[in-house]
GROMACS .gro file of C-alpha atoms in nm:
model
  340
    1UNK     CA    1   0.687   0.795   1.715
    2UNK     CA    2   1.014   0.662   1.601
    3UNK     CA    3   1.285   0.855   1.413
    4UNK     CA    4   1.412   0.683   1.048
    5UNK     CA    5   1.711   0.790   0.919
    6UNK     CA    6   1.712   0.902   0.591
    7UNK     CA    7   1.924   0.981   0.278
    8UNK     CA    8   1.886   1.273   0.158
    9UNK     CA    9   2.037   1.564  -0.095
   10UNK     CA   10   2.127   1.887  -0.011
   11UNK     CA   11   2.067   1.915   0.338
   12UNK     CA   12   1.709   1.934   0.376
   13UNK     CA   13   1.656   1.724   0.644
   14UNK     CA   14   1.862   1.530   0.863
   15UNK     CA   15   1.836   1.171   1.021
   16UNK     CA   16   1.724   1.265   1.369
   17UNK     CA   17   1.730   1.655   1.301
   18UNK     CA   18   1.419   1.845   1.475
   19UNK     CA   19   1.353   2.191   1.426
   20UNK     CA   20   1.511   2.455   1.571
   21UNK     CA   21   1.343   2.691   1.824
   22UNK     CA   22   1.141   2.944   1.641
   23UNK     CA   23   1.213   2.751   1.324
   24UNK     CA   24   0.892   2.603   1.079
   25UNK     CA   25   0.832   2.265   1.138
   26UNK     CA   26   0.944   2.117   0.812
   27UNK     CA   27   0.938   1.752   0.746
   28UNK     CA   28   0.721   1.401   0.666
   29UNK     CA   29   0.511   1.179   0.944
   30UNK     CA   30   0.412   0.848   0.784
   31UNK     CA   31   0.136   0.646   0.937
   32UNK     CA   32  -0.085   0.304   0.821
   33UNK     CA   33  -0.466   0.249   0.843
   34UNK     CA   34  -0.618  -0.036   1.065
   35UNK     CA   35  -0.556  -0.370   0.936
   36UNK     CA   36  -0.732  -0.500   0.591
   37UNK     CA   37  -0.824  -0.127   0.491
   38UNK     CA   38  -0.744  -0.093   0.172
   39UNK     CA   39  -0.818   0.278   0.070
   40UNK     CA   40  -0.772   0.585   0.228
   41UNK     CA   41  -1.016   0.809   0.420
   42UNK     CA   42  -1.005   1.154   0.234
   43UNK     CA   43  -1.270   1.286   0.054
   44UNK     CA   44  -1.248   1.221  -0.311
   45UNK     CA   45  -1.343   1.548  -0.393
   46UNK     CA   46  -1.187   1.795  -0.690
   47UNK     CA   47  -0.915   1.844  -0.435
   48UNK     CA   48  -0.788   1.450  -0.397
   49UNK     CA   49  -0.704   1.238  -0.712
   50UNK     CA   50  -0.716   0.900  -0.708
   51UNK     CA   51  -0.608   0.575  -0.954
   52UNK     CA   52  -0.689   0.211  -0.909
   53UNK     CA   53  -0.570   0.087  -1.226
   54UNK     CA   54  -0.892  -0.099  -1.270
   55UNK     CA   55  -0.980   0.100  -1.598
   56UNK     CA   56  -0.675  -0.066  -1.834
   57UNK     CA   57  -0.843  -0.401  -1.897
   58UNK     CA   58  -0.814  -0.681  -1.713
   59UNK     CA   59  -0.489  -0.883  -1.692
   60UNK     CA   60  -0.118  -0.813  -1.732
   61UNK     CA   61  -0.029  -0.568  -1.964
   62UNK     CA   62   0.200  -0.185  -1.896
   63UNK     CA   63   0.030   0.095  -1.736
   64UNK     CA   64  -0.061   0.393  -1.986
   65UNK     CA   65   0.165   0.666  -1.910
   66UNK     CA   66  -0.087   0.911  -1.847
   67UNK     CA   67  -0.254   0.783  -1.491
   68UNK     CA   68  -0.532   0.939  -1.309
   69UNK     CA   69  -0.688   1.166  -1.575
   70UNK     CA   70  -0.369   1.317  -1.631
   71UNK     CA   71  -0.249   1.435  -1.303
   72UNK     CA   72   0.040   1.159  -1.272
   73UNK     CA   73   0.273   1.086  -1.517
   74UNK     CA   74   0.462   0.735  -1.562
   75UNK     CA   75   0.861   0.899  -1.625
   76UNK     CA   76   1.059   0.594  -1.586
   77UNK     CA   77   1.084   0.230  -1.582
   78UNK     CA   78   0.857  -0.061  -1.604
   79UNK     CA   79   0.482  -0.007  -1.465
   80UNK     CA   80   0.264  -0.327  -1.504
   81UNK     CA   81  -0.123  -0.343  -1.474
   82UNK     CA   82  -0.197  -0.688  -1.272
   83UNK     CA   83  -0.531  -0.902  -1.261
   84UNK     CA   84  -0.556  -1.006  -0.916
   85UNK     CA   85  -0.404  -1.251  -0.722
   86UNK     CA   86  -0.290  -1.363  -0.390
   87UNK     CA   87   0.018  -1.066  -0.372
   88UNK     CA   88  -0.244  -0.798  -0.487
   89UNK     CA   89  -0.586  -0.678  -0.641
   90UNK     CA   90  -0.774  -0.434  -0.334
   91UNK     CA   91  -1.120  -0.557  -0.324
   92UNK     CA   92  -1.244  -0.176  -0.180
   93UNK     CA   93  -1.130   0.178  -0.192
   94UNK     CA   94  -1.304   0.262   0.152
   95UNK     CA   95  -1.171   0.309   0.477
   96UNK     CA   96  -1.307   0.081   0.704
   97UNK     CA   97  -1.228  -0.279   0.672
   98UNK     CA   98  -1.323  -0.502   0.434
   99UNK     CA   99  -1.283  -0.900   0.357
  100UNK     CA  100  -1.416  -1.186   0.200
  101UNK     CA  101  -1.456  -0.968  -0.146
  102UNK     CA  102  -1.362  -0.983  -0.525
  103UNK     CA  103  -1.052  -0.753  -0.606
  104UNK     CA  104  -0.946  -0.602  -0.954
  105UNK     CA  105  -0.636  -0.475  -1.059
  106UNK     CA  106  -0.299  -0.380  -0.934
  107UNK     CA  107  -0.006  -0.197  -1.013
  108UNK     CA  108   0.362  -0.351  -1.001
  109UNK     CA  109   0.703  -0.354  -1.047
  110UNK     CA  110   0.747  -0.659  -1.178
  111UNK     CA  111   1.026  -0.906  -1.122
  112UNK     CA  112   1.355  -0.629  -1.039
  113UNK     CA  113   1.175  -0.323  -1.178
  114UNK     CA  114   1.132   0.021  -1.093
  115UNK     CA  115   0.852   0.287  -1.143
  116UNK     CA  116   0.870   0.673  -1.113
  117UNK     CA  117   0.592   0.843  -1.087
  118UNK     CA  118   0.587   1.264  -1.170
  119UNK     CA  119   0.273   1.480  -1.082
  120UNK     CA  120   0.131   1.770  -1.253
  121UNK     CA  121   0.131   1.948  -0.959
  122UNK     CA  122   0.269   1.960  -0.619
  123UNK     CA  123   0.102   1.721  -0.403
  124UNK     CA  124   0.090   1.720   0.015
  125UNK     CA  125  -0.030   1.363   0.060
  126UNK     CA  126  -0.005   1.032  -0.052
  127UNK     CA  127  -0.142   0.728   0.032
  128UNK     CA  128  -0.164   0.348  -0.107
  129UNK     CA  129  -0.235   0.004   0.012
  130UNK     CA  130   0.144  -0.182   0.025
  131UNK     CA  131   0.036  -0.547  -0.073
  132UNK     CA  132   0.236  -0.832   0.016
  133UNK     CA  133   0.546  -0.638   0.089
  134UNK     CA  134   0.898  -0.776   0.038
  135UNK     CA  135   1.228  -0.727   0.171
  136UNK     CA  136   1.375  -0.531  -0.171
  137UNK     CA  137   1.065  -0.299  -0.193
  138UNK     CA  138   1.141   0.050  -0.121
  139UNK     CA  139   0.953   0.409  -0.221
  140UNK     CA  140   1.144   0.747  -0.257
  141UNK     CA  141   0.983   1.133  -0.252
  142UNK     CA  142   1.099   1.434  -0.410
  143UNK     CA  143   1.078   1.769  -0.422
  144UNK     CA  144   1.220   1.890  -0.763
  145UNK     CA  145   1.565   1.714  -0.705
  146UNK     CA  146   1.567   1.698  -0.341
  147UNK     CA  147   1.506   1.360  -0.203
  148UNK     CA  148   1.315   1.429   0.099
  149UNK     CA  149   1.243   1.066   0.216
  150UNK     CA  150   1.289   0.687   0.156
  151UNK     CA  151   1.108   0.390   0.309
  152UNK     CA  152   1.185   0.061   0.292
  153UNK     CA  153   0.982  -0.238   0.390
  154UNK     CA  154   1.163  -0.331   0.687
  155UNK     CA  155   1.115  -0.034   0.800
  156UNK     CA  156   0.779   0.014   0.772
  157UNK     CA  157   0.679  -0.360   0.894
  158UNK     CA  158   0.917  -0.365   1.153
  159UNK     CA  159   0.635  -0.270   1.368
  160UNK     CA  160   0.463  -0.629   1.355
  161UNK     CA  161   0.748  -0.828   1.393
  162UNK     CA  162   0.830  -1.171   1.244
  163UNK     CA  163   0.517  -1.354   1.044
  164UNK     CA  164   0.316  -1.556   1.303
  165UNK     CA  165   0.330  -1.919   1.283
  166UNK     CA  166   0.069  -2.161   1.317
  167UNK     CA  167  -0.093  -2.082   1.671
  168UNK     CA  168  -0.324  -2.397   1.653
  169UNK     CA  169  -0.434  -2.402   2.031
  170UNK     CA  170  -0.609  -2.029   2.013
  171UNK     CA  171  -0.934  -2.053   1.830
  172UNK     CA  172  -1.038  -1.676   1.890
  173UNK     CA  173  -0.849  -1.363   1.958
  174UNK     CA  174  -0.897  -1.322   2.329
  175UNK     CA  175  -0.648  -1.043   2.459
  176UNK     CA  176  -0.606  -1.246   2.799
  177UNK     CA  177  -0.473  -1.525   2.564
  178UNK     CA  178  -0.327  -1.389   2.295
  179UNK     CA  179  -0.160  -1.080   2.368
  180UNK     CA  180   0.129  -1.259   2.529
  181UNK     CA  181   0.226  -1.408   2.177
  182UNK     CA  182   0.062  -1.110   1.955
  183UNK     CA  183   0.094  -0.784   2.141
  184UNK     CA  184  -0.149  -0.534   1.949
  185UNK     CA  185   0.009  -0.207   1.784
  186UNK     CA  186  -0.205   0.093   1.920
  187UNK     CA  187  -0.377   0.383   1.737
  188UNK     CA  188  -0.331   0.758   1.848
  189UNK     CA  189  -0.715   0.730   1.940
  190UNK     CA  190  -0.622   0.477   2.162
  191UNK     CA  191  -0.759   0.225   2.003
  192UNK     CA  192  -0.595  -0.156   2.003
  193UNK     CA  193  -0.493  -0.364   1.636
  194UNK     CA  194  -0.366  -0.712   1.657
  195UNK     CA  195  -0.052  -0.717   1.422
  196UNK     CA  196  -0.160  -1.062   1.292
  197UNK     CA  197  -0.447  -0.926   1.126
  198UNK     CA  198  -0.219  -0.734   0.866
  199UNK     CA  199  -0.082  -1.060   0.741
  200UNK     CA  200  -0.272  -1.201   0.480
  201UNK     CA  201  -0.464  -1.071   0.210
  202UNK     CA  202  -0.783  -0.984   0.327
  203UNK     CA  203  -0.941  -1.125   0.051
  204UNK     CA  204  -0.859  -1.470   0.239
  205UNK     CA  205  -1.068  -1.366   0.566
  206UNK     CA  206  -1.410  -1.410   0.562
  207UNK     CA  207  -1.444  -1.156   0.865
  208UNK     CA  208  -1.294  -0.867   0.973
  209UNK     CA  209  -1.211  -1.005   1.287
  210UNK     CA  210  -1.027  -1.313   1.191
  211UNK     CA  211  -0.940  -1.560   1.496
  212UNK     CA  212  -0.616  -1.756   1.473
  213UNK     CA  213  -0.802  -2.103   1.360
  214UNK     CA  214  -0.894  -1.863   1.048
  215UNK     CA  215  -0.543  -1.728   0.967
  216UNK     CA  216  -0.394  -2.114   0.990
  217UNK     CA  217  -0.622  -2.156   0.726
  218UNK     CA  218  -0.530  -1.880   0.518
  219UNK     CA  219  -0.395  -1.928   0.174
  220UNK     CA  220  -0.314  -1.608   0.023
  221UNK     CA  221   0.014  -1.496   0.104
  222UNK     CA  222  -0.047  -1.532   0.491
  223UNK     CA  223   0.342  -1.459   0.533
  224UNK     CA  224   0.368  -1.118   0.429
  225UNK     CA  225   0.230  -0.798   0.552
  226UNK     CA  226  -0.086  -0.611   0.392
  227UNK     CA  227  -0.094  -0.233   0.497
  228UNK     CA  228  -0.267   0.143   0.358
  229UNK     CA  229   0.016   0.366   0.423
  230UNK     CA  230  -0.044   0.729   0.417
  231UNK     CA  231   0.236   0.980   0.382
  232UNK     CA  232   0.172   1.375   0.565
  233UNK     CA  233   0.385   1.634   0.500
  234UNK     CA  234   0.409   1.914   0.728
  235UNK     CA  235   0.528   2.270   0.704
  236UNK     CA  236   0.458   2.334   0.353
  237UNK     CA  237   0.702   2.081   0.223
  238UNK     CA  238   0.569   1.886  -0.102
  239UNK     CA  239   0.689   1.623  -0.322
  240UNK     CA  240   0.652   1.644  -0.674
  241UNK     CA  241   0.821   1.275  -0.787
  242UNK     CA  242   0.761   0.917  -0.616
  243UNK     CA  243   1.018   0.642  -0.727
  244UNK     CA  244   0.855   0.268  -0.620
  245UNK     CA  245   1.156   0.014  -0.605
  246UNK     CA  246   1.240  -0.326  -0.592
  247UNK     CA  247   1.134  -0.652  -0.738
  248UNK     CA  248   0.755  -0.772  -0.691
  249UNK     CA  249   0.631  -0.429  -0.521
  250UNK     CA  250   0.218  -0.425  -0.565
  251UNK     CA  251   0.048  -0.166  -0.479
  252UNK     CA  252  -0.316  -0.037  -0.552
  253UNK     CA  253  -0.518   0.276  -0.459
  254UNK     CA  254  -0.297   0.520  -0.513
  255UNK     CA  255  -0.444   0.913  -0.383
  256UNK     CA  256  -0.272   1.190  -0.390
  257UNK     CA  257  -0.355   1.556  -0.261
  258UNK     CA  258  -0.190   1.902  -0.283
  259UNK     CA  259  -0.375   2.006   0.028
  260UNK     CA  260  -0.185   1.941   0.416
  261UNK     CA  261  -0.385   1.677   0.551
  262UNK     CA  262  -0.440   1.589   0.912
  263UNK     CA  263  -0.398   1.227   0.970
  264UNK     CA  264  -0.731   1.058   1.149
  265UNK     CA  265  -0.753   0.921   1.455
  266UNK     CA  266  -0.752   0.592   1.380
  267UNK     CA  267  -0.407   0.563   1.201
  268UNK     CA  268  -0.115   0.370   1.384
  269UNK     CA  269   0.185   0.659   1.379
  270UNK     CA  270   0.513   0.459   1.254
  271UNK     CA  271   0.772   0.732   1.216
  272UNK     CA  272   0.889   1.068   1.066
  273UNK     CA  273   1.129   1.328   1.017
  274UNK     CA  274   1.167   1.704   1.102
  275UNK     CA  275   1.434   1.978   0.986
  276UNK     CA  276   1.418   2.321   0.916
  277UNK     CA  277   1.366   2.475   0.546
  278UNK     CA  278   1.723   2.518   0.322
  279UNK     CA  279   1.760   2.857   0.192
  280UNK     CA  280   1.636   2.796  -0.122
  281UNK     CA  281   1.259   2.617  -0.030
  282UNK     CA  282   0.947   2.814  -0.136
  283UNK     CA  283   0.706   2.762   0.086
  284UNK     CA  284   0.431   2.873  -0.131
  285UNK     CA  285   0.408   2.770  -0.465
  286UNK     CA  286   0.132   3.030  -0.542
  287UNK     CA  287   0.160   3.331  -0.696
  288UNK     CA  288   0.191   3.605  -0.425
  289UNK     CA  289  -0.042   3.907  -0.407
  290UNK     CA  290   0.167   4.226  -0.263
  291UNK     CA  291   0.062   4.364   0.094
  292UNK     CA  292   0.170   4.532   0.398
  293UNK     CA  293   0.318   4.236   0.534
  294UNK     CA  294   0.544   4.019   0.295
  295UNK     CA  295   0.685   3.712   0.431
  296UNK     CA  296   0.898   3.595   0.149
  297UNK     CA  297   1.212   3.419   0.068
  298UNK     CA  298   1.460   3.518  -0.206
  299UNK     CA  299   1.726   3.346  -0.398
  300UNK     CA  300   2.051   3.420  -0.561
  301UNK     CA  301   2.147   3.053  -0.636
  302UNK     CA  302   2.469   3.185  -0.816
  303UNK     CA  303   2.630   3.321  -0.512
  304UNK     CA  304   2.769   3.175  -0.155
  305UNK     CA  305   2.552   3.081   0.090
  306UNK     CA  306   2.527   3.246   0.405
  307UNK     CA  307   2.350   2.993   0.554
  308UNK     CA  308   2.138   3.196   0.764
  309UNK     CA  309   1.828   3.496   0.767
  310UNK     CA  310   2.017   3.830   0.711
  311UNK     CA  311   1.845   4.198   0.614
  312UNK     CA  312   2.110   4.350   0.486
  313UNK     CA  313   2.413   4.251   0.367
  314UNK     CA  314   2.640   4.414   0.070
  315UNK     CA  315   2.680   4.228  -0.194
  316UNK     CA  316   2.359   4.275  -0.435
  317UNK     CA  317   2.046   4.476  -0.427
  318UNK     CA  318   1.696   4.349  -0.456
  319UNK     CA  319   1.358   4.629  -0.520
  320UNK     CA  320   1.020   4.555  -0.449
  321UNK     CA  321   0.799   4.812  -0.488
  322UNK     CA  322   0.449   4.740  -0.286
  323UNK     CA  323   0.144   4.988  -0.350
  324UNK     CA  324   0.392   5.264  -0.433
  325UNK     CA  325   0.635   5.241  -0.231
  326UNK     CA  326   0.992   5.057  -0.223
  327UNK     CA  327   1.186   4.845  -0.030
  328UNK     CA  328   1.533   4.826  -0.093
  329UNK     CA  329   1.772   4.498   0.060
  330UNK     CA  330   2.160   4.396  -0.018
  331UNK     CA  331   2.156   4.033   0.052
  332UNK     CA  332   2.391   3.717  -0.042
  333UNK     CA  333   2.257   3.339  -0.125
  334UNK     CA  334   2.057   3.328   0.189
  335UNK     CA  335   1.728   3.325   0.355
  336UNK     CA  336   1.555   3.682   0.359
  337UNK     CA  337   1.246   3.821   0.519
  338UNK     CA  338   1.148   4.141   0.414
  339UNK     CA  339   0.868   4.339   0.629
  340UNK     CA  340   0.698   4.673   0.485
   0.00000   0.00000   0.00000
């Protein structure tokens, strides 16, 4: 799995940074679905939320800023509902493949827009279908302030290469044949994707193993690349804000989850990042019941960091007082962990 490097505030992670020994693994693996999937695999359950911006009429027109029954907000700049067309409009939410079908709506940036995106709650997972990406589309994550990681197109679609061209002489996709000018991308289960088949709508295919006499033929945007991407964090990292950049970026199926998900077999792994947790990070957002054992982190934001785990130092006094009983620690800005 390749490394990208990232920009990001405040030190939370760095380009090529891995965890140290004994350290949390802290950080973001990104992965896409087998070509012409166009939804992702969780369960849509209480615990997953998902918007398809097929409820807002049909045709162009701005997305309400209220998405998704309330859980995702619309913050900043220009969010347009799409009918469907060639660049967009997924014709399933499922997670096997699908082809050949009618499509509905899509969201967008528009011409040189940009859309941020805030949720209710902190969220774990993401995951959309990436229609018809272009060079100037980008999407950012962040935890409160704290960028925690960009991807751009080219990044993402590096994997496949350059769009094929016309292959006219190879009627079906016969690895003996074909694999020496389309070399398939490979899921962790080991199983084998040809990267032609994620250029393309699918909407244009009428199966969902499309030769190369089919894809010749193809006449919605054949050129540019058609993926699900899902988003994992790991470690207890979450984002809370999703930017979507750049000028024509359509998108549809968008799920989010506050639960750490475990990505499925059949996902193609494209890259992530790893770090360790900056003094300040929470790692659970939920209230805390006292016990014996209290793993916790404090913060005195005003004062200098230390930079590093410390049970006692003089500067200022923190008291928790657990079934009874007391526990008293001097610490500066730094990370703590207190043990009764």
């Amino acid at each position: 799995m390749g490394v990208v490097p990232l920009a990001l505030i405040g030190g939370v992670l760095g380009g090529s940074q891995t965890a140290g020994a004994g350290a949390a693994v802290f950080g973001v693996d990104y992965f896409i679905s087998a070509p012409l999937v166009q939804g992702s695999y969780v369960s849509l359950t209480s615990e997953f939320i998902q918007e398809t911006f097929d409820g807002y009429g049909y045709g162009s027109g701005p997305c309400p800023s209220s998405l998704a029954s309330g859980a995702i907000t619309v913050t900043a700049g220009v969010c347009t509902v799409s009918a469907l067309n060639e660049y967009g409009g997924a014709s399933s939410t499922g997670a096997t493949a699908n082809v050949d079908d009618a499509g509905w709506n899509y969201a967008t940036t528009g011409g040189t827009g940009l859309i941020e995106f805030t949720m209710s709650a902190p969220q774990r997972y993401l995951g959309f279908w990436w229609s018809a990406g272009s060079a100037s589309n980008a999407v950012t994550f962040y935890s409160g302030e704290t960028e925690i990681l960009s991807l751009t197109t080219a990044e993402v679609f590096a994997l496949f290469g350059s769009a094929p061209t016309n292959q006219a002489t190879y009627t079906v996709d016969d690895v003996s044949t074909v694999d020496a000018i389309d070399p398939s991308i490979e899921a962790t289960n080991g199983s084998a994707y040809f990267k032609h088949h994620y250029f393309g709508n699918p909407r244009g295919y009428s199966t969902t193993s499309p030769t190369w006499a089919q894809w010749n033929l193809h006449t919605l945007a054949r050129s540019e690349p058609f993926v699900y991407l899902h988003i994992f964090s790991k470690g207890g990292l979450y984002f809370d804000r999703v930017v979507f950049s750049g000028g024509g970026f359509e998108f549809d199926n968008f799920v989010v989850s506050p639960l750490a998900q475990t990505p499925n077999g059949s996902l193609v792994p494209v890259g992530g990042v790893e770090g360790t947790p900056p003094p300040d990070f929470e790692p659970d957002s939920r209230p805390r019941t006292p016990s014996i054992d209290l793993d916790h982190y404090l913060v005195r934001t005003e004062l200098p960091d230390t930079g590093a785990e410390s049970g006692a130092v003089a500067w200022i006094g923190a008291c928790l007082v657990l079934g009874g009983g007391a526990i008293t620690v001097r610490v500066r800005r730094s990370r703590v962990r207190l043990t009764a």
